[in-house]
Rosetta silent file (secondary structure, phi, psi, omega in degrees, C-alpha in Angstrom):
SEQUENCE: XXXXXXXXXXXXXXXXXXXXXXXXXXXXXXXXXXXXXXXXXXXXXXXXXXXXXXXXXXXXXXXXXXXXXXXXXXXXXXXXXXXXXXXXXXXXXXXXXXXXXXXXXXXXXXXXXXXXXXXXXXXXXXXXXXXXXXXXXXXXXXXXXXXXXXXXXXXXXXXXXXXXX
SCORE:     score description
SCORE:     0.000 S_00000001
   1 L     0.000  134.421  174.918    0.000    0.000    0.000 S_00000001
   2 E   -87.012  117.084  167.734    1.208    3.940   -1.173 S_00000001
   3 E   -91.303  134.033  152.127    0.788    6.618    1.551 S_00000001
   4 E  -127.408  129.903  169.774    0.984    9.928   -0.212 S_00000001
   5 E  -133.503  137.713 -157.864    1.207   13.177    0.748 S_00000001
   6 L  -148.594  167.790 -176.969    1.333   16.436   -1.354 S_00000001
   7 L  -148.757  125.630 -165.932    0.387   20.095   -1.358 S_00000001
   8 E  -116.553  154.721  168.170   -0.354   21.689   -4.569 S_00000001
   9 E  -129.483  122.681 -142.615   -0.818   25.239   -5.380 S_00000001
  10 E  -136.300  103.726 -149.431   -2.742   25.849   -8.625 S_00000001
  11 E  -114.609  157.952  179.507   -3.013   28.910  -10.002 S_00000001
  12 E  -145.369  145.011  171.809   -5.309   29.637  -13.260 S_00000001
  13 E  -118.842  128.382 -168.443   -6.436   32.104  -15.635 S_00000001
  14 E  -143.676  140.344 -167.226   -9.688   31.571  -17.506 S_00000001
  15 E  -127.603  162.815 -168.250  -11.466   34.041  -19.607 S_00000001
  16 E  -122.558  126.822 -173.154  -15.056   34.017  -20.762 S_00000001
  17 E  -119.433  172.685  110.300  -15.944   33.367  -24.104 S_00000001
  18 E   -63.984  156.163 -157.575  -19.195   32.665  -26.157 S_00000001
  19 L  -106.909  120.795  169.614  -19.369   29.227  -27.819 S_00000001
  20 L   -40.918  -45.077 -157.601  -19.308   29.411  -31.687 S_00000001
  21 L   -76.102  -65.481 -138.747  -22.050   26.757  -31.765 S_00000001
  22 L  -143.117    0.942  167.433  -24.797   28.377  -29.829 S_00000001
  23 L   100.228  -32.119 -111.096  -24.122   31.454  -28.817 S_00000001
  24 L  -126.804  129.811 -166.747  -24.116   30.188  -25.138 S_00000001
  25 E   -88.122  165.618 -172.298  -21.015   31.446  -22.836 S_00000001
  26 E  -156.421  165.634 -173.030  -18.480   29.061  -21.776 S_00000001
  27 E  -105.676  174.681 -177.564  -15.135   29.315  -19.917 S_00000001
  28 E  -140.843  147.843 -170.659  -11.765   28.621  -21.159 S_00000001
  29 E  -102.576  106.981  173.308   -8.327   27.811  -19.265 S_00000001
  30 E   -84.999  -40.697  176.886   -6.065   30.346  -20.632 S_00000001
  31 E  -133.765  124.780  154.575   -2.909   30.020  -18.284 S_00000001
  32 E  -119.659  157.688  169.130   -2.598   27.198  -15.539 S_00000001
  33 E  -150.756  104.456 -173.024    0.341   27.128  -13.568 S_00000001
  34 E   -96.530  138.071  163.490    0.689   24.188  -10.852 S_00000001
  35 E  -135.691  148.485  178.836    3.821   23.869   -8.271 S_00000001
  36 E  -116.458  119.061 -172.676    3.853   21.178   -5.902 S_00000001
  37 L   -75.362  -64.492  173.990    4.790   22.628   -2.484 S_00000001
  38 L  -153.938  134.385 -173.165    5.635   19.243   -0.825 S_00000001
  39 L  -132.418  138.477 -174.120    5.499   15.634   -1.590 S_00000001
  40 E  -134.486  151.823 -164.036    5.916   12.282   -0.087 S_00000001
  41 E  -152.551  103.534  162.771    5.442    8.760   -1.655 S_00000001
  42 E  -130.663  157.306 -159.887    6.140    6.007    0.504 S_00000001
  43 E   -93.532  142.289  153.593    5.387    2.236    0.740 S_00000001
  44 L  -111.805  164.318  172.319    3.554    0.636    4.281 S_00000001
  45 L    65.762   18.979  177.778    3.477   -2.065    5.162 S_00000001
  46 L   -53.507  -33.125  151.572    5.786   -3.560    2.546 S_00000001
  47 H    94.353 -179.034  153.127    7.592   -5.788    4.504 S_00000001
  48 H    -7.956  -63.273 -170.238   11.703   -5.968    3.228 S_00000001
  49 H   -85.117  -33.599  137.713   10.952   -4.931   -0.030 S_00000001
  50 H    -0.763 -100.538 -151.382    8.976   -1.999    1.136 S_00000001
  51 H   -23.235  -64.745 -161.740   11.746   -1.301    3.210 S_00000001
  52 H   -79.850   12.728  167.899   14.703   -1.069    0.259 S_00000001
  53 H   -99.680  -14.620 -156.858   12.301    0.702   -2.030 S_00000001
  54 H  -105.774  -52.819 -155.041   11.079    3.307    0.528 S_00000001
  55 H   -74.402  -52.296 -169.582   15.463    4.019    1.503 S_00000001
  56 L   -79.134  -47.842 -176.013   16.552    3.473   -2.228 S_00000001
  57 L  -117.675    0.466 -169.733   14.471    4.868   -4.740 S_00000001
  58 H   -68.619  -20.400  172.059   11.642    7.284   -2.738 S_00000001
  59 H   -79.649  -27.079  155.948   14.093   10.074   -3.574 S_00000001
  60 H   -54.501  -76.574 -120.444   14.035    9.169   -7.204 S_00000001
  61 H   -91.595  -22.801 -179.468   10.228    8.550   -7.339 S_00000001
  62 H   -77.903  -47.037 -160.697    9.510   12.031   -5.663 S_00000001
  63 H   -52.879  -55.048  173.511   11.787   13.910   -7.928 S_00000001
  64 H   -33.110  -58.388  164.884   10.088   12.362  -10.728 S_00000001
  65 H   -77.214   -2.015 -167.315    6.596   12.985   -9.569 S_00000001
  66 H  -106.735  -51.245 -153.772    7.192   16.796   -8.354 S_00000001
  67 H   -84.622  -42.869 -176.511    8.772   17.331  -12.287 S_00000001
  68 H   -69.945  -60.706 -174.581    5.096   15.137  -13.905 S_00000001
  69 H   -39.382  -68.363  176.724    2.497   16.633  -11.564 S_00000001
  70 H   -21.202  -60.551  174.525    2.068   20.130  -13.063 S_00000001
  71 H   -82.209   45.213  176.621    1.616   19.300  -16.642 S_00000001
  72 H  -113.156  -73.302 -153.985   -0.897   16.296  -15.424 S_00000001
  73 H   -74.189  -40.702  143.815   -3.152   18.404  -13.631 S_00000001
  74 H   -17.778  -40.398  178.156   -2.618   21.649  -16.022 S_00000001
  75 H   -84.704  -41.166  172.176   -3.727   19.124  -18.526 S_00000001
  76 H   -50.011  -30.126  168.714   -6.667   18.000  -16.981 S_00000001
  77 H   -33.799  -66.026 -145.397   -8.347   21.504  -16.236 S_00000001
  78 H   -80.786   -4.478  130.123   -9.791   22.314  -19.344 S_00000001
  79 H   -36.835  -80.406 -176.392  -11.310   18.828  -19.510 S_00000001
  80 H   -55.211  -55.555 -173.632  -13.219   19.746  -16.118 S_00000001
  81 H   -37.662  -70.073  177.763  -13.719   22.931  -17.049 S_00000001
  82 H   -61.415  -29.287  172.995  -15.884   21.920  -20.333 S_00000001
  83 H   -88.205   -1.681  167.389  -17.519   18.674  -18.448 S_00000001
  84 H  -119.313  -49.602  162.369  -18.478   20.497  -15.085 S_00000001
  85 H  -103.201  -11.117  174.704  -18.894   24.182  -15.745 S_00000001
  86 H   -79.048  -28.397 -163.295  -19.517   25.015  -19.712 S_00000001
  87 H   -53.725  -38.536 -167.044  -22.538   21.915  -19.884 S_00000001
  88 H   -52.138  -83.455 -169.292  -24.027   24.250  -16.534 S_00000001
  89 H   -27.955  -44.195  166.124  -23.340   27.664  -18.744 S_00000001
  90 H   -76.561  -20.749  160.718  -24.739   26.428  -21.578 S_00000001
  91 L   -51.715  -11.573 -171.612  -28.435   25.722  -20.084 S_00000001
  92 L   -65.736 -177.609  170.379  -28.440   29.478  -18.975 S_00000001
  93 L   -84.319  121.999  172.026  -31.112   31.295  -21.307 S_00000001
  94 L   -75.940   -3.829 -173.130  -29.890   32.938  -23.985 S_00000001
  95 L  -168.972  174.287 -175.937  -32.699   35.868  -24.201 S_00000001
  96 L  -156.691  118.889 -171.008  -35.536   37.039  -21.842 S_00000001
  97 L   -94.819  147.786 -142.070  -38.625   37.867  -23.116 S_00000001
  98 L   -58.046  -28.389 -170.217  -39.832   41.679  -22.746 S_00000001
  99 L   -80.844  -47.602 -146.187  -42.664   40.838  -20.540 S_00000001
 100 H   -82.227    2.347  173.183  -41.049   38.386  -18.119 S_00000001
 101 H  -115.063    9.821  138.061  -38.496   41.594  -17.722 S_00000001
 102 H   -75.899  -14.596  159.990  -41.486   43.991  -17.173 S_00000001
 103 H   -80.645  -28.280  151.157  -42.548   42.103  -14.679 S_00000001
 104 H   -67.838   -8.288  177.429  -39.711   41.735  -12.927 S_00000001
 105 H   -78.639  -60.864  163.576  -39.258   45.623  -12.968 S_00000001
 106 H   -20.355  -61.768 -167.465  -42.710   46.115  -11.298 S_00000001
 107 H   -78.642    3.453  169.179  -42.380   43.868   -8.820 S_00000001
 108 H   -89.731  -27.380 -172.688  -38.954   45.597   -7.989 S_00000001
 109 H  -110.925    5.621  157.165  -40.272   48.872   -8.229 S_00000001
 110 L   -86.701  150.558 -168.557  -44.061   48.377   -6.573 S_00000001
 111 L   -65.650  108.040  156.934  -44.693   49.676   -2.909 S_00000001
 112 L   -48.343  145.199  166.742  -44.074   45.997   -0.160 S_00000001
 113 L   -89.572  118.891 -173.372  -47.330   45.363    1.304 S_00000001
 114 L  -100.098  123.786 -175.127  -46.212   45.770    5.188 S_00000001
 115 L  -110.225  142.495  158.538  -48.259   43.198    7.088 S_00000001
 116 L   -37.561  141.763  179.907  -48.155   43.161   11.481 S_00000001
 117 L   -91.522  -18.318 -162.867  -45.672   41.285   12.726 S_00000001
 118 L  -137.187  120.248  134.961  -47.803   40.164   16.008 S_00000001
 119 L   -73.165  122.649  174.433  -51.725   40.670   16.195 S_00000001
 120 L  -122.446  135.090  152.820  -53.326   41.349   19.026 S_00000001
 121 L    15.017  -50.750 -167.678  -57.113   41.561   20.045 S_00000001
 122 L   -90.280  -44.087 -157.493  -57.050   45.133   20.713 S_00000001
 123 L   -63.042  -29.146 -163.188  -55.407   45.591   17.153 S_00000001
 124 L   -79.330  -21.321 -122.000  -58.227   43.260   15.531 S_00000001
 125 L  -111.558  -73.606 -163.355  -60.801   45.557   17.335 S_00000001
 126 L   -38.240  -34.796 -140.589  -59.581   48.864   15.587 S_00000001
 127 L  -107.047  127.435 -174.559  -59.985   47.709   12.094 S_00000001
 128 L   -46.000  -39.611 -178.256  -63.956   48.797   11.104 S_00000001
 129 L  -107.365   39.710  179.137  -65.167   45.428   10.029 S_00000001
 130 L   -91.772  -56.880  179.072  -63.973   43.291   13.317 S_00000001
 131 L    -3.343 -103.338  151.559  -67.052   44.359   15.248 S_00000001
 132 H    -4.042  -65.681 -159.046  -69.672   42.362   13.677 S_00000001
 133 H   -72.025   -2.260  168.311  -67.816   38.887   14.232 S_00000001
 134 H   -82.640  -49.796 -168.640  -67.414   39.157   17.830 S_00000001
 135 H   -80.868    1.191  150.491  -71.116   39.791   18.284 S_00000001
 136 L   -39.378  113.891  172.425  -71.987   36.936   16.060 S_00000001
 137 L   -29.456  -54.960 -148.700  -73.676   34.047   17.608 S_00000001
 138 H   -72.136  -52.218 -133.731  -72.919   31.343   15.136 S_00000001
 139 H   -93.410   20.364  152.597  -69.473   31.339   15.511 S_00000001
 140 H  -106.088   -0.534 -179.840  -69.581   30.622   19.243 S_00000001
 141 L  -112.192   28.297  161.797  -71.987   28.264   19.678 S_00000001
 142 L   -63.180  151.898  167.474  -70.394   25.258   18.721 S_00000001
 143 L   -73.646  -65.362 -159.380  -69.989   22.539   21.061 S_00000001
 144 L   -74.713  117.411  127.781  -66.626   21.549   19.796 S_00000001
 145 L    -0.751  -74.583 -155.565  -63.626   24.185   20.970 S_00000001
 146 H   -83.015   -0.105  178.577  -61.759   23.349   18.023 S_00000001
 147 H   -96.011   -7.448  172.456  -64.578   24.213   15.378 S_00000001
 148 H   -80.390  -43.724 -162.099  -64.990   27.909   17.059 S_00000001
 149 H   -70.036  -29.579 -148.995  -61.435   28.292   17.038 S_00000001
 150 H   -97.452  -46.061  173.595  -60.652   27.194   13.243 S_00000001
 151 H   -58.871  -19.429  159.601  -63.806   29.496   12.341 S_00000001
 152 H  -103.184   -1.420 -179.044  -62.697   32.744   13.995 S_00000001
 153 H   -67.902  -61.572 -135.747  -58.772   31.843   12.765 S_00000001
 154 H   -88.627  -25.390  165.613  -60.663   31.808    9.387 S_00000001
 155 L   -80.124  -23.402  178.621  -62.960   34.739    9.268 S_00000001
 156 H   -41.685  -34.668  178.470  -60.044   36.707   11.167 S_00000001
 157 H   -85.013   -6.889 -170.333  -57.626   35.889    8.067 S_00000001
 158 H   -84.062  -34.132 -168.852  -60.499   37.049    5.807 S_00000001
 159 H   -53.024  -67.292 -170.829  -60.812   40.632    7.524 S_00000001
 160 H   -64.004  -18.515  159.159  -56.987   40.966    7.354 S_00000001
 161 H   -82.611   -2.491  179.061  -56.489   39.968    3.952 S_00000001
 162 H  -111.007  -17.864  176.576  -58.808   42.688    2.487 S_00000001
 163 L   -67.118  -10.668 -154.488  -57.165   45.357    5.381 S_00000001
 164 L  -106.405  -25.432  175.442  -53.869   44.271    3.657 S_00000001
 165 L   -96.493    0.000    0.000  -55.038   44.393   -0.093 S_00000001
């Protein structure tokens, strides 16, 4: 078994292009530049030959892999690049139609409806058509508790949606 340990530093420059084909933007790896900060490659549990491979050649095997790493993973970018971020890029939308970007201007530029953050009783009392439904009969003279309750939740949400609209 190979224990390895390495620390890479990977620096990149990628510029944004549109795609010949479609219009559709996509990135590109213009400059990579990789250095490997520190690396270790050793065998465990190898028994003897472990042993004279890990003494003899691990100075060899790093030097080798610290000169190979760079252009490896340099090459691989611009693989990942086109199989993880242009397929995303190309799915954006290519246009926006006039309405769906009048509509978002409205709803950026219409007045928030500011609703209470806590109701209270006294608050419900104020607002002109709250009267009436306390001095209503019906909606207290159920026998069941929870059918008075769900019926004064429910005209109570009707009052405050037309105070709020």
């Amino acid at each position: 078994m190979f224990a390895i340990n390495l620390q890479v530093s990977v620096s990149v420059q990628m510029t944004l292009e549109r795609s010949p084909y479609n219009g559709a933007p996509r990135l590109r790896v213009a400059r990579c530049a990789a250095s490997i900060g520190y690396l270790n490659v050793y065998i465990i549990n190898g028994g003897l030959i472990g042993d004279v491979i890990n003494n003899n050649f691990r100075g060899k095997i790093i030097a080798q892999a610290q000169a190979m790493l760079p252009a490896k993973i340099c090459g691989m970018l611009p693989l990942l690049v086109d199989e993880r971020v242009n397929t995303l890029l190309s799915r954006l939308p290519q246009a926006i139609p006039l309405m769906q970007m009048v509509s978002y201007s409205t709803a950026l530029t219409a007045k928030p409806h500011r609703l209470p953050e806590h109701v209270s009783h006294y608050h419900l009392l104020q607002h002109r058509d709250i009267s009436g439904i306390f001095s209503q009969n019906h909606l207290f003279s159920a026998s069941d508790p929870r059918t008075e309750q769900a019926e004064t939740s429910f005209e109570l949400f009707k009052i405050l949606s037309r105070s709020v609209s």
